[in-house]
Each structure stands twice: as structure tokens, then as C-alpha cells.
JSON list of C-alpha atoms in Angstrom, two decimals:
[
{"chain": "A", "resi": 1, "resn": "UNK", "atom": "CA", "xyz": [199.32, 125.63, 157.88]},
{"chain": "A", "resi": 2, "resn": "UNK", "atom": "CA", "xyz": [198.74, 129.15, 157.07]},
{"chain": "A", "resi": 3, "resn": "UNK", "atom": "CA", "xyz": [197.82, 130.23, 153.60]},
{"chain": "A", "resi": 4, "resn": "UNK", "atom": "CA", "xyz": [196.77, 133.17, 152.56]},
{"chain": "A", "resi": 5, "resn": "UNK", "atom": "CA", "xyz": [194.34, 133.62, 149.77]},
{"chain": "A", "resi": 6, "resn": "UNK", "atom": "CA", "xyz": [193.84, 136.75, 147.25]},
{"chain": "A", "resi": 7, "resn": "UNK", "atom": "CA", "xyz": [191.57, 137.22, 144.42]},
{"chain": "A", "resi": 8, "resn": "UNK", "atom": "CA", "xyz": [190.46, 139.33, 141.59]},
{"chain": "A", "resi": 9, "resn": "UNK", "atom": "CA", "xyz": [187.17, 138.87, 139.63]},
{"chain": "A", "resi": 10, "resn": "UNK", "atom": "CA", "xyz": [186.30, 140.24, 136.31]},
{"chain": "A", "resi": 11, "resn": "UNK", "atom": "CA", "xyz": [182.53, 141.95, 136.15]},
{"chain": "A", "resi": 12, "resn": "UNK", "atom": "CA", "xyz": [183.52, 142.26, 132.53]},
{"chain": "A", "resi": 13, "resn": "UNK", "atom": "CA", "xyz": [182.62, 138.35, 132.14]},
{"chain": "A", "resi": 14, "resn": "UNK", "atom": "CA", "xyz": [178.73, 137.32, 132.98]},
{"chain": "A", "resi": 15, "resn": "UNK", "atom": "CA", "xyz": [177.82, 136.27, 136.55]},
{"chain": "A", "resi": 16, "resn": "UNK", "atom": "CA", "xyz": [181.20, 138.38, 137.88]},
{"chain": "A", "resi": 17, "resn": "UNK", "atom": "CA", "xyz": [178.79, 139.38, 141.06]},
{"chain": "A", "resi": 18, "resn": "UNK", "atom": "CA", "xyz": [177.42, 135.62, 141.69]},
{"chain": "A", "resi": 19, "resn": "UNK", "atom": "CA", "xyz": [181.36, 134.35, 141.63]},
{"chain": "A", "resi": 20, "resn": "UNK", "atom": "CA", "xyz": [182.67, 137.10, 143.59]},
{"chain": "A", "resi": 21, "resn": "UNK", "atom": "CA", "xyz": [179.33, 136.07, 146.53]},
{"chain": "A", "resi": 22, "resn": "UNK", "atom": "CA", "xyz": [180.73, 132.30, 145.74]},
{"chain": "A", "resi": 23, "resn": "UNK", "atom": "CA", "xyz": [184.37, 132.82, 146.09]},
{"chain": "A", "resi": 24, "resn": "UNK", "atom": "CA", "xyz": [183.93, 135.12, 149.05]},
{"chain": "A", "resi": 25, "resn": "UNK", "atom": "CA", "xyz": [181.37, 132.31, 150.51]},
{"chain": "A", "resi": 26, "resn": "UNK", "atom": "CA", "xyz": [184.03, 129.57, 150.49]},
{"chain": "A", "resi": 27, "resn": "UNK", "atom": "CA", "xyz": [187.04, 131.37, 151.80]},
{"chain": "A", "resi": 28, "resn": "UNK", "atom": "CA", "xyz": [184.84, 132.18, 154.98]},
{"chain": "A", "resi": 29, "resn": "UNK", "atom": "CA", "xyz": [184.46, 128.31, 155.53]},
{"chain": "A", "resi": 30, "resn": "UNK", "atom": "CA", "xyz": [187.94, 127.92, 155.80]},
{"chain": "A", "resi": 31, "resn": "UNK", "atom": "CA", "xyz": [189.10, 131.41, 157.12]},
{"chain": "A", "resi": 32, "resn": "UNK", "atom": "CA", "xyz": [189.10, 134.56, 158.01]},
{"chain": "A", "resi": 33, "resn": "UNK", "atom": "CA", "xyz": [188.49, 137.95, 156.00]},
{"chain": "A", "resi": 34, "resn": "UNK", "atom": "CA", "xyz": [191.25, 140.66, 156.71]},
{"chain": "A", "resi": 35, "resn": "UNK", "atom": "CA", "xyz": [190.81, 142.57, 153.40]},
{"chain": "A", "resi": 36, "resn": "UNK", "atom": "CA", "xyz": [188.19, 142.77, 150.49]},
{"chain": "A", "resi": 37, "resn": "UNK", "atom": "CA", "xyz": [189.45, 139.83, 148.87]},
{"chain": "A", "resi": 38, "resn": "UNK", "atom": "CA", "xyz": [191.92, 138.80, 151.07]},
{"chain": "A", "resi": 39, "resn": "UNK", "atom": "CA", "xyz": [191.96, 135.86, 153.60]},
{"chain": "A", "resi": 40, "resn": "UNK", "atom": "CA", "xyz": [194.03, 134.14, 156.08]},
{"chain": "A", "resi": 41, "resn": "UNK", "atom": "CA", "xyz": [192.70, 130.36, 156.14]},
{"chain": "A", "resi": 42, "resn": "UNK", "atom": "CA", "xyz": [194.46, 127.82, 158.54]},
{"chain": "A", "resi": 43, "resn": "UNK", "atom": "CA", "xyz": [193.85, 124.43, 156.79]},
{"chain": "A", "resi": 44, "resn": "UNK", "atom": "CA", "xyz": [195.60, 121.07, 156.87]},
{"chain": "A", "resi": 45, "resn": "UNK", "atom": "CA", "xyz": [196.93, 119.42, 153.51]},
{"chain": "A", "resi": 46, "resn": "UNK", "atom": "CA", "xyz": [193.63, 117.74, 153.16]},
{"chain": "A", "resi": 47, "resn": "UNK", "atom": "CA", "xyz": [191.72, 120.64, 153.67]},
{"chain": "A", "resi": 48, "resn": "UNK", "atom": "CA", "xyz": [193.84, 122.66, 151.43]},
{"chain": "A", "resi": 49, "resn": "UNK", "atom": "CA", "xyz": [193.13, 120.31, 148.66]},
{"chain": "A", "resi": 50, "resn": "UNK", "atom": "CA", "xyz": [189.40, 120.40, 148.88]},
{"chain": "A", "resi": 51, "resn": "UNK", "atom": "CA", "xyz": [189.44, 124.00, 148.91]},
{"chain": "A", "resi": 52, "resn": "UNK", "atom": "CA", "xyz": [190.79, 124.82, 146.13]},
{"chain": "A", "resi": 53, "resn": "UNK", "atom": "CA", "xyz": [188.96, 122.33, 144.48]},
{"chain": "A", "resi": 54, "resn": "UNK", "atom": "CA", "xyz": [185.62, 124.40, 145.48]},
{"chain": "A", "resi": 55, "resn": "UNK", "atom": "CA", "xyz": [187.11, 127.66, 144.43]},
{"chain": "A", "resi": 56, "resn": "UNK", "atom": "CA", "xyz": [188.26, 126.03, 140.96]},
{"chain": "A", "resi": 57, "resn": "UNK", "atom": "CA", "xyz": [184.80, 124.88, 140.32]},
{"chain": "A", "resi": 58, "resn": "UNK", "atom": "CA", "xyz": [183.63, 128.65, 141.05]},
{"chain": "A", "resi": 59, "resn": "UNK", "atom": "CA", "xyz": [186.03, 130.74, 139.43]},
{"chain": "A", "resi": 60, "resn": "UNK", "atom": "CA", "xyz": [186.73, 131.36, 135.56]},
{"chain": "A", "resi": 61, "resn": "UNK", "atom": "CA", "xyz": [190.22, 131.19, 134.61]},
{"chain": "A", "resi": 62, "resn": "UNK", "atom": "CA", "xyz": [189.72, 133.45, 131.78]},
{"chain": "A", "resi": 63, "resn": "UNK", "atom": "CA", "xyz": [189.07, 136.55, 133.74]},
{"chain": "A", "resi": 64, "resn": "UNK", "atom": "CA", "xyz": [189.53, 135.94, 137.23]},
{"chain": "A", "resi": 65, "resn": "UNK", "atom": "CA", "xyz": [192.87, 135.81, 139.27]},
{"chain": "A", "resi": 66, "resn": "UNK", "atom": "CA", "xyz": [193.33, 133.55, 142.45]},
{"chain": "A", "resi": 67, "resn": "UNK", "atom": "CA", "xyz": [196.80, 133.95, 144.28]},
{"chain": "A", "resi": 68, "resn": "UNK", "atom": "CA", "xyz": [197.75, 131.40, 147.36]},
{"chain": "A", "resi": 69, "resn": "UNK", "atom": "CA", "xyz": [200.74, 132.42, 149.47]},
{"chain": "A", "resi": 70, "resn": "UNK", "atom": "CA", "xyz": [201.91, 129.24, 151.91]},
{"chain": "A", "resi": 71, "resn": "UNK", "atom": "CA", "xyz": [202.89, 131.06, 155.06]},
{"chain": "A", "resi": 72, "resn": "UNK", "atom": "CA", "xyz": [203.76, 128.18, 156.81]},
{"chain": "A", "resi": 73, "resn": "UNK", "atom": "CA", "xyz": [203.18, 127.31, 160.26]},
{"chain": "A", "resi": 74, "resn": "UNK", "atom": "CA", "xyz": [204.25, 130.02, 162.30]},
{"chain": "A", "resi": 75, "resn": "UNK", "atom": "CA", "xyz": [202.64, 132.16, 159.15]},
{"chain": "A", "resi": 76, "resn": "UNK", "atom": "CA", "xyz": [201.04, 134.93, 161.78]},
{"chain": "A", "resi": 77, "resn": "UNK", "atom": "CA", "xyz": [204.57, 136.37, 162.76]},
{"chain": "A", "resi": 78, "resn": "UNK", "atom": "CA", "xyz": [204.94, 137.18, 159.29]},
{"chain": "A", "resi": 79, "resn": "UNK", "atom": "CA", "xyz": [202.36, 139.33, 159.11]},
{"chain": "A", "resi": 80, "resn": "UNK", "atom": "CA", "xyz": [202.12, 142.96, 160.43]},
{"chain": "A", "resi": 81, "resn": "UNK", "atom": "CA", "xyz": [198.45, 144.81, 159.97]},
{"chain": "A", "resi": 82, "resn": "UNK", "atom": "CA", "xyz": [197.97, 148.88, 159.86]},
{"chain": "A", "resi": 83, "resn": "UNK", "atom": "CA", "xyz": [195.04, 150.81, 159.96]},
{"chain": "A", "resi": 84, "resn": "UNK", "atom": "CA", "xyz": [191.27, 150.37, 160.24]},
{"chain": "A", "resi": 85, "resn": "UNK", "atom": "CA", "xyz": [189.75, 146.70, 160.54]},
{"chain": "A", "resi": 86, "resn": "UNK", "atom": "CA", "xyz": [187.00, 144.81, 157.75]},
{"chain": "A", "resi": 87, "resn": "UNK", "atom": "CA", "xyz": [183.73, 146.17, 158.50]},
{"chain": "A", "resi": 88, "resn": "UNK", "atom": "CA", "xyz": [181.69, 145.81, 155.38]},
{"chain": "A", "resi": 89, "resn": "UNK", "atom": "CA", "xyz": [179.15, 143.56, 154.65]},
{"chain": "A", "resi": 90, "resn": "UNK", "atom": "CA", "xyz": [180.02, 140.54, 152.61]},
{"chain": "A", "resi": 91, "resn": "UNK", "atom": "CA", "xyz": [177.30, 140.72, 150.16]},
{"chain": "A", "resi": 92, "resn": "UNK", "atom": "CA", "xyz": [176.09, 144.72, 150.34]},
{"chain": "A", "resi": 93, "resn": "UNK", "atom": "CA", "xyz": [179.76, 146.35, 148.91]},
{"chain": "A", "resi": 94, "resn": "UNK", "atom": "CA", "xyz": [180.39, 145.20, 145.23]},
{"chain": "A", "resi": 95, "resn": "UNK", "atom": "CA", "xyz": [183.36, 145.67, 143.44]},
{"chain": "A", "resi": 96, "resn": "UNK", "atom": "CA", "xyz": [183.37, 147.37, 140.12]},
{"chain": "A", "resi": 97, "resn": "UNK", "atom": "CA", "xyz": [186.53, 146.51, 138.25]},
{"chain": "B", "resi": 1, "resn": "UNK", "atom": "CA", "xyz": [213.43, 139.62, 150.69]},
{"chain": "B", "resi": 2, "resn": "UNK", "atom": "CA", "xyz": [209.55, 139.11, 149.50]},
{"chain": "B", "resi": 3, "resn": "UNK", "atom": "CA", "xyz": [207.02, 141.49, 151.03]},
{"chain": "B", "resi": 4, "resn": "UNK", "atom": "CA", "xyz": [203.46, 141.02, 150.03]},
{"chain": "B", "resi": 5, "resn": "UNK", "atom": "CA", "xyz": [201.62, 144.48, 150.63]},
{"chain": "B", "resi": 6, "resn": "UNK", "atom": "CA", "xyz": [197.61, 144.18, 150.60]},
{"chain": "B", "resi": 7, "resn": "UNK", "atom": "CA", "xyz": [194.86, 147.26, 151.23]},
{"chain": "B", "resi": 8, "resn": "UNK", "atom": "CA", "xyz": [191.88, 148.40, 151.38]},
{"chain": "B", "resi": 9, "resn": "UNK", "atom": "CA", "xyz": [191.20, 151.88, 150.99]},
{"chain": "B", "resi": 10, "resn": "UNK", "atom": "CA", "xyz": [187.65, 153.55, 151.82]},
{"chain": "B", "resi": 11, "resn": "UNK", "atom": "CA", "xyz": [186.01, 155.93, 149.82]},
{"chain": "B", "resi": 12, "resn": "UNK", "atom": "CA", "xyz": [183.67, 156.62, 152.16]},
{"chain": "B", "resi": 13, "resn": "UNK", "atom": "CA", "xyz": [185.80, 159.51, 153.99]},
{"chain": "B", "resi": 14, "resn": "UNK", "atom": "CA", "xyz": [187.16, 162.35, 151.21]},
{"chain": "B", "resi": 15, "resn": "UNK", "atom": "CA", "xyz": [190.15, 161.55, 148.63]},
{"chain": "B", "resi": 16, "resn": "UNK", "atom": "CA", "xyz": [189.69, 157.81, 149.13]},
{"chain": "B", "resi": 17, "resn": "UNK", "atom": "CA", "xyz": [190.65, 157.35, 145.21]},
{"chain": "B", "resi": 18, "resn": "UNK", "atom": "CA", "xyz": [193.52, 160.02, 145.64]},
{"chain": "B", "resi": 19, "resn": "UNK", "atom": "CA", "xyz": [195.10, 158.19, 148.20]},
{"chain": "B", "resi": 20, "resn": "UNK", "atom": "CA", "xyz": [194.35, 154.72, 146.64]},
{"chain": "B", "resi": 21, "resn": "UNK", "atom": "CA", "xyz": [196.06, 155.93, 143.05]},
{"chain": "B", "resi": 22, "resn": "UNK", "atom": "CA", "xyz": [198.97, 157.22, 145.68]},
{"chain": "B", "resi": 23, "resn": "UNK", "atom": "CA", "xyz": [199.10, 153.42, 147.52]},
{"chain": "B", "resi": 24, "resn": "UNK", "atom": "CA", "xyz": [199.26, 151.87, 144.51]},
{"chain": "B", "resi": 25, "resn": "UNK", "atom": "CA", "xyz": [201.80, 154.07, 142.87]},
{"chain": "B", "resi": 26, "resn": "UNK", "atom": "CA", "xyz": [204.19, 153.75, 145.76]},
{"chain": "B", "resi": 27, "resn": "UNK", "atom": "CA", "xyz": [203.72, 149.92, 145.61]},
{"chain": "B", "resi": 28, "resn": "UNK", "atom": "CA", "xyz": [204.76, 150.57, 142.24]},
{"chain": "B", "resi": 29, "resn": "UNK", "atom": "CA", "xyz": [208.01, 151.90, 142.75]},
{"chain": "B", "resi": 30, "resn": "UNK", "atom": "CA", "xyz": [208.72, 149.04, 145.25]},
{"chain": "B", "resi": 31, "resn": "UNK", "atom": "CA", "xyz": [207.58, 145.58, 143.66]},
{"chain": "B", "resi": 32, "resn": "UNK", "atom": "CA", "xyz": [205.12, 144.52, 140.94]},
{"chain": "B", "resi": 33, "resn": "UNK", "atom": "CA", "xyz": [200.74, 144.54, 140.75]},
{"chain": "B", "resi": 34, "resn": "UNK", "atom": "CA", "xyz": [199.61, 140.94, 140.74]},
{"chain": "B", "resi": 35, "resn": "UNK", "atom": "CA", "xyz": [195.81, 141.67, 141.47]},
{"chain": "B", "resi": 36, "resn": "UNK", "atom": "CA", "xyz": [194.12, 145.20, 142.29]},
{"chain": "B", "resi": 37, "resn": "UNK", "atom": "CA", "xyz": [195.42, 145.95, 145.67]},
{"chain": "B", "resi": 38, "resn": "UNK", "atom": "CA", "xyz": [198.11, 143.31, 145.62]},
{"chain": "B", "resi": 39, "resn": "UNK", "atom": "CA", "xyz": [201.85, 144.21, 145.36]},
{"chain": "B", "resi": 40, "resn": "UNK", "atom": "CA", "xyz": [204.88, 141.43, 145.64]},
{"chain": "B", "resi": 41, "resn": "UNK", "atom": "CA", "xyz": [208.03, 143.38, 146.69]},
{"chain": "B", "resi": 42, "resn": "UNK", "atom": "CA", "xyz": [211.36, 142.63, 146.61]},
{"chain": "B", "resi": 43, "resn": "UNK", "atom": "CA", "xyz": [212.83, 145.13, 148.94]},
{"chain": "B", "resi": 44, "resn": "UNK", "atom": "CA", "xyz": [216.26, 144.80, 151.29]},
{"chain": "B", "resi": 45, "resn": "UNK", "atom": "CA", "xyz": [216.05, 145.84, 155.32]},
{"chain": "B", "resi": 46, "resn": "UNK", "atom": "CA", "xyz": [216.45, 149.97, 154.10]},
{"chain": "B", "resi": 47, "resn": "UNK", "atom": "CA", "xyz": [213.83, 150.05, 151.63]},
{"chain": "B", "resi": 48, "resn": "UNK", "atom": "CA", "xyz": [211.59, 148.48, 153.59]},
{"chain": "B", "resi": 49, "resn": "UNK", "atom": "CA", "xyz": [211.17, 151.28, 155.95]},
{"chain": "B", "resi": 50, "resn": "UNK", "atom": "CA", "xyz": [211.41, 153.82, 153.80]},
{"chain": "B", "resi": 51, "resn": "UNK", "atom": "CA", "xyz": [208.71, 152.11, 151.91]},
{"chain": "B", "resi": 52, "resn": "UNK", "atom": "CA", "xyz": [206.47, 151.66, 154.87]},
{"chain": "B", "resi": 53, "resn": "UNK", "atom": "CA", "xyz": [206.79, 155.46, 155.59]},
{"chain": "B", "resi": 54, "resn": "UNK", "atom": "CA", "xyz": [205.92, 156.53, 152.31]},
{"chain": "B", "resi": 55, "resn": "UNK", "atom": "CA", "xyz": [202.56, 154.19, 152.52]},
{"chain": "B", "resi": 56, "resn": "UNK", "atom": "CA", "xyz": [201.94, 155.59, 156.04]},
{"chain": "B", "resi": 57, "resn": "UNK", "atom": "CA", "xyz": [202.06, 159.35, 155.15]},
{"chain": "B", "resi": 58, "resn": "UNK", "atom": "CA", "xyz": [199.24, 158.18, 152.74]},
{"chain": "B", "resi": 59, "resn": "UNK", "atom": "CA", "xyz": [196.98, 156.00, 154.22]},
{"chain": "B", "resi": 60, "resn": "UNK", "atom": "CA", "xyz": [193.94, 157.26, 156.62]},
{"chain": "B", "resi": 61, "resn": "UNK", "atom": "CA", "xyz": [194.83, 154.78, 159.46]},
{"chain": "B", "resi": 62, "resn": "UNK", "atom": "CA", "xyz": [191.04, 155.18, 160.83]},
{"chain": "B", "resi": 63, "resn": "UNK", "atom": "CA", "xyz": [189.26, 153.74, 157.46]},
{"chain": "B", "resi": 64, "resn": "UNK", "atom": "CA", "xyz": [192.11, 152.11, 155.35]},
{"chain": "B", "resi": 65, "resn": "UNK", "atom": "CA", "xyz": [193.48, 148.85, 155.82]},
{"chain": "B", "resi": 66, "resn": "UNK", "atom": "CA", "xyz": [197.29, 147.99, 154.91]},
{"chain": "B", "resi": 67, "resn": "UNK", "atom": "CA", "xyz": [198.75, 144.27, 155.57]},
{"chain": "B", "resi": 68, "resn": "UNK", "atom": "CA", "xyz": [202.29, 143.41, 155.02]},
{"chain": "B", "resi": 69, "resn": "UNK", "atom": "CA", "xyz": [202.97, 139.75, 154.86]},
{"chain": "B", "resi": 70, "resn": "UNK", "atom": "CA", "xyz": [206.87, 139.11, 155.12]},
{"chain": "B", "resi": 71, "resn": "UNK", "atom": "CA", "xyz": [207.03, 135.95, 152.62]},
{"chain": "B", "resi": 72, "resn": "UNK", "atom": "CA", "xyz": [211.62, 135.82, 153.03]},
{"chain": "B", "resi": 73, "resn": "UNK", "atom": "CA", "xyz": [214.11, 134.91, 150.93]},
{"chain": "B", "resi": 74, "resn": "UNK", "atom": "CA", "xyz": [212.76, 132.32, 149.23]},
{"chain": "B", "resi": 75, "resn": "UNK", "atom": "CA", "xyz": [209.42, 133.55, 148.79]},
{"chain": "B", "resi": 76, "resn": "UNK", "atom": "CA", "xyz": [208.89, 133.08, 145.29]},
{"chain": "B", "resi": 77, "resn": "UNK", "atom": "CA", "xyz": [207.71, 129.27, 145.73]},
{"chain": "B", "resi": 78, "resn": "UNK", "atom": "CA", "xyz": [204.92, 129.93, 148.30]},
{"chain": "B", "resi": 79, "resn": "UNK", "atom": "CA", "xyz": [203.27, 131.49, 145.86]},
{"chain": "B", "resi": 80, "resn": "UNK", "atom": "CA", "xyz": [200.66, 130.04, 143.80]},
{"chain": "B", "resi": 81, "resn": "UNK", "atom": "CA", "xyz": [198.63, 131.58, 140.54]},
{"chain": "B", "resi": 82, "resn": "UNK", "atom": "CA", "xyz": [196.08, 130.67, 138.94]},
{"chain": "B", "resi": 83, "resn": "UNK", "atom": "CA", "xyz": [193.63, 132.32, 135.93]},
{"chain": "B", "resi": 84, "resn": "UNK", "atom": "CA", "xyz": [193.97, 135.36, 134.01]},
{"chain": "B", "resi": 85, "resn": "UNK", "atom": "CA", "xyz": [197.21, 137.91, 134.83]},
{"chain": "B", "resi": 86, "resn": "UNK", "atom": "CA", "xyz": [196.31, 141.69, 135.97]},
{"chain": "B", "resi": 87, "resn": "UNK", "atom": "CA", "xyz": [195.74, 143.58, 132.67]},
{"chain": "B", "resi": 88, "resn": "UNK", "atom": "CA", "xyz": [193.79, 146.41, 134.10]},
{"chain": "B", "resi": 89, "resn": "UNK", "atom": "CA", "xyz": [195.01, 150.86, 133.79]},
{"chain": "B", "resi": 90, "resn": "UNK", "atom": "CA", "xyz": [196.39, 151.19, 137.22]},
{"chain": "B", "resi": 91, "resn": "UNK", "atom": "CA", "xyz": [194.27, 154.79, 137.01]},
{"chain": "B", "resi": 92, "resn": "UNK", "atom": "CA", "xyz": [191.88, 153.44, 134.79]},
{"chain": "B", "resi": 93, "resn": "UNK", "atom": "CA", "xyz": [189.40, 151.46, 137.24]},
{"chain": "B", "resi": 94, "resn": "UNK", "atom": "CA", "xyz": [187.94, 152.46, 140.39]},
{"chain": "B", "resi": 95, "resn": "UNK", "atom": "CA", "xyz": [186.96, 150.30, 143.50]},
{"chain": "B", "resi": 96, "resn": "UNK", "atom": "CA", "xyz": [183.59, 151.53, 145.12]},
{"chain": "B", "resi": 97, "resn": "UNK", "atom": "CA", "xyz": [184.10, 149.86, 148.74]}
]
């Protein structure tokens, strides 16, 4: 199945860099990176539930926001994409928030 | 129906944070911030492209990125959220991509 997976992470909070590199770092073992902090991931149930397992351990519920949308199965017809493509480098851009 | 609207928008070519604070102010009038550069929008078949128009009289198609994901009707229980709610000044903070 399709899910999509979107995140915010505080640099207010210590270590905001290291989690974002972490959080990043997982969702490209499971999927691919359309946006920033955006990813499509194509997982079965059992993959699904280590996953988020890996990115619980990682992020800090406090400050950080992780959003999963279940697109389903035929999840790519549901998605329409404008504009330029990623090109940055996972670890040179940082996000200031 | 649920439309998820995503983007990235460069500041490496001129008024990247002009037309960022103008994405996210559309998204705005459409559907409600959930992370940074994350809108949920509840829009009918009209809106919808009247919506899309106004993003793509904004966006620079060669370095910004916009994704629509069309969650449906019952879109509201695909979604899954975890940690802290968005609590940041939609003009407030800046993204340096």
C-alpha cells in the first residue's frame, strides 16, 4: 500500500538537525522523496509497522509533527505533481523553522 | 472532497519567500496548515480549479514543487498524526531550501 509520509521538526528543541538527518534517513529506506519532507513509501502492513516504529524512536513528540496519509493501493492515481523535481542534497539544505 | 496540497518553494531564484507567503496564503483560504508546507482541503469539483489556478499564477514551475494528493470523500481516516500540532506565524518563519 501507498502511504504517504510528512513531517515537521522543531530546531527550537536540541538535536532538531540530527532528527531531521534521522527521520529523512529512514523514510529513504522505505520510499521515495518528492518534497523536503515529504515521501511516498510503498510498504506492506508489516513493513508499515516497523517503520513507524523507527521513526517513533527518532522523533520527539513534543516538538515535532509526523502526518501518514494511507493512499491505498492504487494511491499513485491520486496524486497529480506540478513544477520542478527534488534536487537538493539530503544532508547539505537545512531547515530553519 | 479531501485534497492534500504539499510544496516546495526555492529561494534560490528571486521572491522565493514572496511567493511562498502567497502559496501558503491561498492554501489558507482553501483548507487548514497541518505542518509548514502542508494544507488539508476540503474543496468541491469548482473550487478545486479555481484553487489550482490561483496556486499556478504563483508558483515558478521551473524551481517550485506543488503535489496534490486527492485523499476523497472519506479522507479524514487515512490520515494519521502524531506529536506536537503546527503552532508556528504563518509569516513569522522562513524556510532556507
Amino acid at each position: 500500500m501507498l502511504v504517504l509520509v510528512t513531517y515537521d521538526v522543531s530546531f527550537d528543541s536540541e538535536n532538531g538537525k540530527r532528527r531531521l538527518r534521522q527521520i529523512a534517513k529512514i523514510c529513504q529506506d522505505y520510499g521515495i522523496r518528492v518534497q523536503y519532507s515529504v515521501f511516498e513509501c510503498d510498504v506492506d502492513p508489516a513493513q508499515w509497522i516497523k517503520f513507524k516504529q523507527q521513526l517513533f524512536n527518532v522523533y520527539d513528540k513534543e516538538v515535532d509533527s509526523l502526518r501518514f496519509y494511507k493512499l491505498g493501493k492504487n494511491g499513485q492515481k491520486k496524486i497529480e505533481h506540478h513544477g520542478a523535481k527534488p534536487s537538493f542534497d539530503l544532508f547539505k539544505d537545512v531547515i530553519i523553522l
